[in-house]
Short mmCIF file of C-alpha atoms and ligand atoms in Angstrom, two decimals:
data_model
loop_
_atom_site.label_atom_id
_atom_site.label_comp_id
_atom_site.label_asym_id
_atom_site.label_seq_id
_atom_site.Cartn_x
_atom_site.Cartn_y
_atom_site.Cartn_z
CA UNK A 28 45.14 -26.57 77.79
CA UNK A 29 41.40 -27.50 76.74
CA UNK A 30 41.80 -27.42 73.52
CA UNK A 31 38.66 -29.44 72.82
CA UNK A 32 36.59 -27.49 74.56
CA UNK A 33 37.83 -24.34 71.72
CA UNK A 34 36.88 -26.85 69.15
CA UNK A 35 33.63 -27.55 70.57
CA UNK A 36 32.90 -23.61 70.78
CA UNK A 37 34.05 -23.41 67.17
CA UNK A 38 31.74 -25.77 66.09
CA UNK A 39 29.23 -24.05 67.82
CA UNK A 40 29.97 -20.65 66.19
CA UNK A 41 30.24 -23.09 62.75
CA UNK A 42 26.49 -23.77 63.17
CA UNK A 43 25.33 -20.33 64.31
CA UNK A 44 27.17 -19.00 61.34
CA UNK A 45 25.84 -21.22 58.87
CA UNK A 46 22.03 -20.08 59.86
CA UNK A 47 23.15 -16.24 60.11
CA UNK A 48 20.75 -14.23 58.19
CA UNK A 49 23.13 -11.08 57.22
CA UNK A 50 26.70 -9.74 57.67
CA UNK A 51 26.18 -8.06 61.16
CA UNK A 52 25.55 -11.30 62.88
CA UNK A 53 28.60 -12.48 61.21
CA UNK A 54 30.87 -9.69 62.28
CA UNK A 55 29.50 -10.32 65.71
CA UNK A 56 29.93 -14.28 66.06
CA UNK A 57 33.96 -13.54 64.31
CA UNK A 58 34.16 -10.78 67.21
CA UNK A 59 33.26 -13.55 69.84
CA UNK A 60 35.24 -16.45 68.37
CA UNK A 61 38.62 -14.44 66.94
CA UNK A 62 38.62 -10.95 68.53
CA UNK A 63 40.98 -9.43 70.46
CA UNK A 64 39.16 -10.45 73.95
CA UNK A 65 37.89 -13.78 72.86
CA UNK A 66 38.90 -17.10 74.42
CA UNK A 67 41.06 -18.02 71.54
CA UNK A 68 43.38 -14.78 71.41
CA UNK A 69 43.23 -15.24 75.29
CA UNK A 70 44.54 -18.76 75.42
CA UNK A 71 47.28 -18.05 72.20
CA UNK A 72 48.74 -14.99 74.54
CA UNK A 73 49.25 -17.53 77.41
CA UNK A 74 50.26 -20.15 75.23
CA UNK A 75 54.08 -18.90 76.31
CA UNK A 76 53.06 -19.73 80.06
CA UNK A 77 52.53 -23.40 78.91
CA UNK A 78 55.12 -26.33 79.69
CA UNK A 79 57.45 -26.24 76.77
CA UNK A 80 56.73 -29.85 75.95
CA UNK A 81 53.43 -28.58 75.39
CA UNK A 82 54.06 -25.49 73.84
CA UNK A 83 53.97 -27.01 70.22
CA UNK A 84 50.95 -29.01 70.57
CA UNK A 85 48.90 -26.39 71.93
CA UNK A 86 49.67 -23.80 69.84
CA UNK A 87 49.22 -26.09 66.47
CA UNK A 88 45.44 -26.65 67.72
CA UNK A 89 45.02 -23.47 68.72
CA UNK A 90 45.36 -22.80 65.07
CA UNK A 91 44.03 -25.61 63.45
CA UNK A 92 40.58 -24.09 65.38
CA UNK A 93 41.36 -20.51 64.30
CA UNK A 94 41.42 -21.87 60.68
CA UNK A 95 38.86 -23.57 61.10
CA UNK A 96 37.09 -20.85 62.78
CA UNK A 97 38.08 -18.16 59.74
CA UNK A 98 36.79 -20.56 57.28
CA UNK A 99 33.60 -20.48 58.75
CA UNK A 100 33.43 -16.54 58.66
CA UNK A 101 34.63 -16.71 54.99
CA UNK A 102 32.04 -19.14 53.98
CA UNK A 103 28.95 -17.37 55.75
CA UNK A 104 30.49 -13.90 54.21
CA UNK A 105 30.18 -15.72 50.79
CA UNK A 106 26.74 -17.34 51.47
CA UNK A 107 25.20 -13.70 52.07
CA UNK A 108 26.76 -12.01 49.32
CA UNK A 109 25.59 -14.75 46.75
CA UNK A 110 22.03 -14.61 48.13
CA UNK A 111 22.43 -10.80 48.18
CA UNK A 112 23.86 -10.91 44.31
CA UNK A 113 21.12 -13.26 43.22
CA UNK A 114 18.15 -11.35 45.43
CA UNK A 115 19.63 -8.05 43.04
CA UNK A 116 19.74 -10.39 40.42
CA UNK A 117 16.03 -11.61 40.04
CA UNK A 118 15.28 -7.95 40.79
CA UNK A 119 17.00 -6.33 37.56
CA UNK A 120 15.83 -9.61 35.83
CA UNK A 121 14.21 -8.56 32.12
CA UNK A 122 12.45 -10.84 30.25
CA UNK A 123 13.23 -9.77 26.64
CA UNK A 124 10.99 -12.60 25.26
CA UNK A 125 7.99 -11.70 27.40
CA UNK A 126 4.72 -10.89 25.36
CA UNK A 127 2.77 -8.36 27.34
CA UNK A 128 -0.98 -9.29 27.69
CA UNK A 129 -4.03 -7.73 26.21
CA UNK A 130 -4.20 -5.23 28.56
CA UNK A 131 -1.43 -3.28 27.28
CA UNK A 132 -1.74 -3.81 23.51
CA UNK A 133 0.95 -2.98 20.98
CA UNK A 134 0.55 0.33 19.69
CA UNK A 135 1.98 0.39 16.43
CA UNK A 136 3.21 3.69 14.06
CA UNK A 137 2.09 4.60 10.76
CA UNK A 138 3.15 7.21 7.96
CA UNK A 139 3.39 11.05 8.66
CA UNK A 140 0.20 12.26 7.17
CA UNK A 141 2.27 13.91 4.77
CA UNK A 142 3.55 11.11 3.38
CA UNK A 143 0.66 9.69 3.34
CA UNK A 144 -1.02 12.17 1.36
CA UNK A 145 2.16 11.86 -1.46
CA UNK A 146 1.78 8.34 -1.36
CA UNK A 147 -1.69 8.54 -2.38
CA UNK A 148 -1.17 11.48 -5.17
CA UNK A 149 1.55 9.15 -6.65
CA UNK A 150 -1.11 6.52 -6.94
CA UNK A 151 -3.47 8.40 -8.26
CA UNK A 152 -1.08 10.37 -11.39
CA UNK A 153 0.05 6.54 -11.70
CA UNK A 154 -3.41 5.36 -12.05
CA UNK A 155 -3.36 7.87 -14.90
CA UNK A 156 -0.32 6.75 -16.72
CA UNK A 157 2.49 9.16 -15.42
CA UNK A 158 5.74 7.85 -13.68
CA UNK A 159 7.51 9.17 -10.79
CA UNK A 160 10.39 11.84 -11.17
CA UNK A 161 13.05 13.21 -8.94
CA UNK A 162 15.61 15.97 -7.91
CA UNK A 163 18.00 17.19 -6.25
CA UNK A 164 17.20 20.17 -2.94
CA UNK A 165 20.32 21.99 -3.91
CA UNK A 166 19.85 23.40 -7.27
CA UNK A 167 21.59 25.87 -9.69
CA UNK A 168 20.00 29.53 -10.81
CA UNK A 169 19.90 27.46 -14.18
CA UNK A 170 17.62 24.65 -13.18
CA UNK A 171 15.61 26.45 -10.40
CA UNK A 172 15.15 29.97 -12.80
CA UNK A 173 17.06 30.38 -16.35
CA UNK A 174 15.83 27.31 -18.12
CA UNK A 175 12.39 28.06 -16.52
CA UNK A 176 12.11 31.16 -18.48
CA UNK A 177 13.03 33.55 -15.46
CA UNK A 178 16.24 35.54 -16.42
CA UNK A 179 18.25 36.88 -14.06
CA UNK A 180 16.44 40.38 -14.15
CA UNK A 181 13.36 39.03 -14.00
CA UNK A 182 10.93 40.34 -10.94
CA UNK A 183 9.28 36.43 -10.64
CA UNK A 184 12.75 35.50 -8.95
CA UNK A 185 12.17 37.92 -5.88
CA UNK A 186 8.84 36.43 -5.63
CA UNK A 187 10.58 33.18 -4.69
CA UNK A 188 12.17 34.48 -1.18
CA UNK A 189 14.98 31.69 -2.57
CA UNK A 190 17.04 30.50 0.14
CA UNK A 191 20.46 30.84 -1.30
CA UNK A 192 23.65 28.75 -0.47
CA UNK A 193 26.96 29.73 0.21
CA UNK A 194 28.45 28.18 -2.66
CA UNK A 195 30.24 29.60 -6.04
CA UNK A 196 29.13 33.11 -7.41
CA UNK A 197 26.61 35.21 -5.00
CA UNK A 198 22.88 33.39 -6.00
CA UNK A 199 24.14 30.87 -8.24
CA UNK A 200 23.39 27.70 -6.24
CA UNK A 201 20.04 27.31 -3.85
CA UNK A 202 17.82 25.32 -1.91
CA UNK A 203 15.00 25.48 -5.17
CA UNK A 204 11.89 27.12 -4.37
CA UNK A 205 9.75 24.90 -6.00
CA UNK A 206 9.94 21.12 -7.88
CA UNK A 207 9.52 23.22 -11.48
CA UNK A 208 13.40 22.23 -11.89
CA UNK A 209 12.64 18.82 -11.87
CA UNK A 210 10.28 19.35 -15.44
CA UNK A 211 14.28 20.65 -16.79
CA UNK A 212 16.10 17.74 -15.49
CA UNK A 213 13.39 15.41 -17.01
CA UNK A 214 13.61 16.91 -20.59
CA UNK A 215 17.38 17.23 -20.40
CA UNK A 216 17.29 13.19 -20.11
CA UNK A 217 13.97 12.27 -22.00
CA UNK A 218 12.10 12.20 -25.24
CA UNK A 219 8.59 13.04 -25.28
CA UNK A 220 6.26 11.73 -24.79
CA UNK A 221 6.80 12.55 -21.30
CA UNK A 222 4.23 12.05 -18.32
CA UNK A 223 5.89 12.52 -14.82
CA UNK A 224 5.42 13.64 -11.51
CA UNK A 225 8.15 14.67 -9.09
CA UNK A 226 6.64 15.09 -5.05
CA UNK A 227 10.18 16.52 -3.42
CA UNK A 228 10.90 18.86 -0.46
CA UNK A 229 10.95 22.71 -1.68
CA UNK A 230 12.08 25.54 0.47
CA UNK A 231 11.43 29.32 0.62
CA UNK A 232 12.42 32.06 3.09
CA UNK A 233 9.33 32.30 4.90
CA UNK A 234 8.08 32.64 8.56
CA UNK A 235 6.15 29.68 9.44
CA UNK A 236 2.58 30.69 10.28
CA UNK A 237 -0.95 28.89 10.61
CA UNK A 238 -0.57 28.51 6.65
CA UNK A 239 3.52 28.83 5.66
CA UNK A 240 6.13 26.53 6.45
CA UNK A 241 9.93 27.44 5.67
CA UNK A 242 10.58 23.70 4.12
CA UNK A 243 7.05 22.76 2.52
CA UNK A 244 6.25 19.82 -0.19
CA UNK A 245 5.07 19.97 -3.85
CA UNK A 246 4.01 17.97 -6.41
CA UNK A 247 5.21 19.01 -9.54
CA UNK A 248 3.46 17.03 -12.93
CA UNK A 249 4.88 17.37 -16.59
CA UNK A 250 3.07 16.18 -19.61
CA UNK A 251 4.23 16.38 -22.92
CA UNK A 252 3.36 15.31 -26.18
CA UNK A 253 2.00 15.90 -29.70
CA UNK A 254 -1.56 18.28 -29.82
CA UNK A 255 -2.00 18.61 -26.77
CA UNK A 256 -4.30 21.46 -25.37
CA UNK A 257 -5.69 23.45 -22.34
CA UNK A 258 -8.68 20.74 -22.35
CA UNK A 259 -6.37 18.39 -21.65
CA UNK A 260 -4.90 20.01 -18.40
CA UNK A 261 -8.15 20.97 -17.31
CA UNK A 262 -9.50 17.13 -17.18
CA UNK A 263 -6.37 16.17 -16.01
CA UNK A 264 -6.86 18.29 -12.90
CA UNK A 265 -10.20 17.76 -12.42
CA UNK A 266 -9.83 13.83 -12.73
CA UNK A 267 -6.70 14.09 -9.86
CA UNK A 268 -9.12 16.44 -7.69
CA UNK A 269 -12.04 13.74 -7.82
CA UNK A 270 -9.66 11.09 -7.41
CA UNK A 271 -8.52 12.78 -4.56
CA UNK A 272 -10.86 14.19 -2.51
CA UNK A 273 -14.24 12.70 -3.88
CA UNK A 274 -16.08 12.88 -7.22
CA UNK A 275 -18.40 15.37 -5.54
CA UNK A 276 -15.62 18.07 -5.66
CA UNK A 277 -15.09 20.29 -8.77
CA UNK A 278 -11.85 22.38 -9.76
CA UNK A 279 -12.07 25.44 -11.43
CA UNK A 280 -8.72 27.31 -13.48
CA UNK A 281 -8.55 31.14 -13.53
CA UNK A 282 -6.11 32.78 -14.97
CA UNK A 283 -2.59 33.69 -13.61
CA UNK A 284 0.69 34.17 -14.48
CA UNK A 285 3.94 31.98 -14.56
CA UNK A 286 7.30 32.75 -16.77
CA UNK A 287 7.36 29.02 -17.40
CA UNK A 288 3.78 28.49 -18.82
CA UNK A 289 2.07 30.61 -21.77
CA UNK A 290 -1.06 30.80 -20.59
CA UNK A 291 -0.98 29.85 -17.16
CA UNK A 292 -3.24 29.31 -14.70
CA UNK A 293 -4.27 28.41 -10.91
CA UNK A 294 -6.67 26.38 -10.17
CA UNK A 295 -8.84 25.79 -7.42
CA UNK A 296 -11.44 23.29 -5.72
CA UNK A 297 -14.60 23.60 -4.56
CA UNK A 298 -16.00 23.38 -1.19
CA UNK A 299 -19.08 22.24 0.67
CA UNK A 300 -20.26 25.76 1.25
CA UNK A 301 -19.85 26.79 -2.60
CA UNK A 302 -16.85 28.59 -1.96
CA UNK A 303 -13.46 28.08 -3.89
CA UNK A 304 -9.83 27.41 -2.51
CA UNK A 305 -6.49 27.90 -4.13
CA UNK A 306 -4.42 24.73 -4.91
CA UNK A 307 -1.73 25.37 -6.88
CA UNK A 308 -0.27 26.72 -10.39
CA UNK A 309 -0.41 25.43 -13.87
CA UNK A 310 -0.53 25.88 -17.83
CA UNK A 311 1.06 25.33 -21.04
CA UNK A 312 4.41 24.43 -21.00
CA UNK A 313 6.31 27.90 -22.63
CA UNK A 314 8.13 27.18 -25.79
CA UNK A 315 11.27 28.97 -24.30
CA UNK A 316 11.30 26.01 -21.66
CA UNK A 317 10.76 23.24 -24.42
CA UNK A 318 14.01 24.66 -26.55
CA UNK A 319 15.87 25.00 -23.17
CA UNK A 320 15.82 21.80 -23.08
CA UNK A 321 16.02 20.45 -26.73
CA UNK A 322 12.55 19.84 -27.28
CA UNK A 323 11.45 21.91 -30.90
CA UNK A 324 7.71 23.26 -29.61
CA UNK A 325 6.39 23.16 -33.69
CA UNK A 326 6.00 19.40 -32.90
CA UNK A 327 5.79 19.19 -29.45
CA UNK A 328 3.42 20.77 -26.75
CA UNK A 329 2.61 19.81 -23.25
CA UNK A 330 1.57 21.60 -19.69
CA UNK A 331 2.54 21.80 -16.73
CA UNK A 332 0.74 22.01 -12.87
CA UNK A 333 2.69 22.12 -9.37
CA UNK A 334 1.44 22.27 -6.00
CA UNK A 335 1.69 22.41 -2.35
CA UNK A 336 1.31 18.85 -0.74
CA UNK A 337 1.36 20.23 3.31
CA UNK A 338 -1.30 21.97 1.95
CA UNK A 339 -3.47 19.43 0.08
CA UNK A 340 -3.29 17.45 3.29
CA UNK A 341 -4.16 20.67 5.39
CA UNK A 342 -7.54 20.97 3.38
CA UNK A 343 -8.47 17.32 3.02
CA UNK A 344 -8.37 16.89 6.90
CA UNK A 345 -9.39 20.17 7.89
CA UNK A 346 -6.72 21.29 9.94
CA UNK A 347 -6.34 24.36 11.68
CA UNK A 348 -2.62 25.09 11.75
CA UNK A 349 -0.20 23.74 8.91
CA UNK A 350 2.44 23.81 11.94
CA UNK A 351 1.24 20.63 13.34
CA UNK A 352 2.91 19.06 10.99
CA UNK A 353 6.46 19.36 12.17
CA UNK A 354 5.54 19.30 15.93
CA UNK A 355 6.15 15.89 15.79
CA UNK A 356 3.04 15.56 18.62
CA UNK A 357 2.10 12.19 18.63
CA UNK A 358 -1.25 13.33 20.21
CA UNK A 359 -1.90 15.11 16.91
CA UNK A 360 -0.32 12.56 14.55
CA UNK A 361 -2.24 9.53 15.69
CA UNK A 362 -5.35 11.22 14.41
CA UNK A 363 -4.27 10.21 10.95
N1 LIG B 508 6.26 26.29 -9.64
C1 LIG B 508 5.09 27.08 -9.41
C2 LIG B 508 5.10 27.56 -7.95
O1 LIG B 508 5.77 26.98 -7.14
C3 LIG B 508 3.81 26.28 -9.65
C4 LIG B 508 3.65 25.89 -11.08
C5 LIG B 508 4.14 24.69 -11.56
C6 LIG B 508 2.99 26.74 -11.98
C7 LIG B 508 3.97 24.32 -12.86
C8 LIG B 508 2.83 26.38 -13.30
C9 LIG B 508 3.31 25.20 -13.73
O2 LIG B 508 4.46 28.52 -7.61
#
């Protein structure tokens, strides 16, 4: 049986295998070496045609080369597959560390222009000696009406288009339509003097358009203290407005009417052609509100302003649509 001449094949097949360059060579050299019509499986078959004395021998190198043989088909198997794995590997490879250069610069966020636009009307009431204030969104008919001087009866409340929740008796508890409950809570907790402001989220049942939005900002501001008059809400606002948008821009009050405030007032700024644009609501704090909340109006007086942030920042960057501002476009929002 020549044995030796198997071995030499296998180590033939050994060296071919070793150099194969992917699995269908492989399958092809184990087909030649171990199939069913290779030498190998040829000479085991005839193996029983062999001299019994030689029988043993013969058949234990038989397989010592078929081990030998299937090693060498393992091993190349595993060779491709790791160079396969680590081909895949350097492929999917991210480099969480890498810095990318210049040419693709970090482009880094900044504050809605909202918030902006709060931020800087907090600074600017702060510049003038008044702290910041807060609420809650979900208020009670008492906070968001009674204890503003707006009974239940009273026609001001339809004027709200309040967005009422589900909760206890029918209209008792709401989103509030405007930060005026925030002056109550203040009172409730405070001695005068008091100078606050209280920026919040306010919310009325309207159809957003080019100049309405459902869920809208306001800045609400609450002075109070002893002789204080009308002059001093009037250079009050027309300090903020300069502040604000320039010195070059006047305000202007005319008179209105709010249940809260005795007189009351809304004031406007002026523009570059000479015309005038509505801002927001203001006067004298009414003494109802002041004894809602504890306050005795024969030695206390103060006023009161509120207005619409969305639209503060509308006018100061002259934009089109007050919508934009809960696209969430980044196109549009970079602008700012
Ligand atoms: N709360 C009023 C509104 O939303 C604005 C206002 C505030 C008016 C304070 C007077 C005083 O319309």
């Amino acid at each position: 049986m020549p044995g030796d001449s198997f071995a030499a094949a296998a180590a033939d097949a050994e060296k071919r295998l070793a150099s194969a360059a992917d699995l269908e060579s492989v399958a092809a050299i184990e087909r030649d070496l171990l199939g069913r019509r290779s030498k190998l499986t040829d000479a085991k078959s005839r193996i029983g045609d062999l001299d019994p004395a030689e029988r043993a021998d013969a058949g234990r190198r038989l397989n010592a080369v078929r081990d030998r043989a299937e090693a060498a088909v393992a091993a190349a198997r595993e060779r491709l597959a790791a160079s396969a794995r680590s081909a895949r590997y350097a492929a999917e490879r991210l480099d969480l560390t890498e810095r990318l250069p210049q040419t693709a610069p970090l482009r880094r966020g900044h504050l809605h222009p909202v918030t902006q636009a709060r931020d800087r009307l907090e600074d600017v009431f702060v510049g003038m000696g008044y702290t910041v204030a807060e609420g809650p969104e979900v208020e009670s008919a008492w906070y968001n009406f009674e204890a503003l001087n707006i009974p239940d009866w009273h026609p001001a409340r339809g004027s709200f288009d309040t967005i009422f929740v589900n909760l206890g008796e029918p209209e008792e508890v709401m989103l509030r339509s405007h930060t005026s409950p925030v002056q109550i809570r203040v009172m409730d907790q405070r001695k005068p003097p008091i100078y606050i402001v209280a920026p919040g989220r306010t919310f009325r049942a309207d159809t957003a358009d080019a100049t309405h939005l459902p869920a809208f900002n306001q800045i609400e501001g609450l002075a109070i203290d002893r002789n204080i008059t009308m002059g001093d809400l009037a250079g009050t606002i027309d300090e903020f407005v300069r502040a604000f948008f320039g010195r070059e821009v006047k305000s202007r009050l005319r008179p209105s009417y709010f249940p809260f405030t005795e007189p009351s007032a809304e004031f406007d700024i002026s523009r570059p052609d000479g015309s005038w644009l509505e801002l927001g609501g203001c006067g004298m704090v009414h003494p109802n509100v002041l004894r809602n909340c504890g306050i005795d109006p024969e030695q206390w007086q103060g006023f009161a302003f509120g207005f619409g942030i969305d639209r503060l920042a509308v006018m100061r960057h002259e934009i089109d649509d007050i919508r934009e501002f809960v696209n969430n476009d980044v196109r549009f929002l970079s602008q700012f």
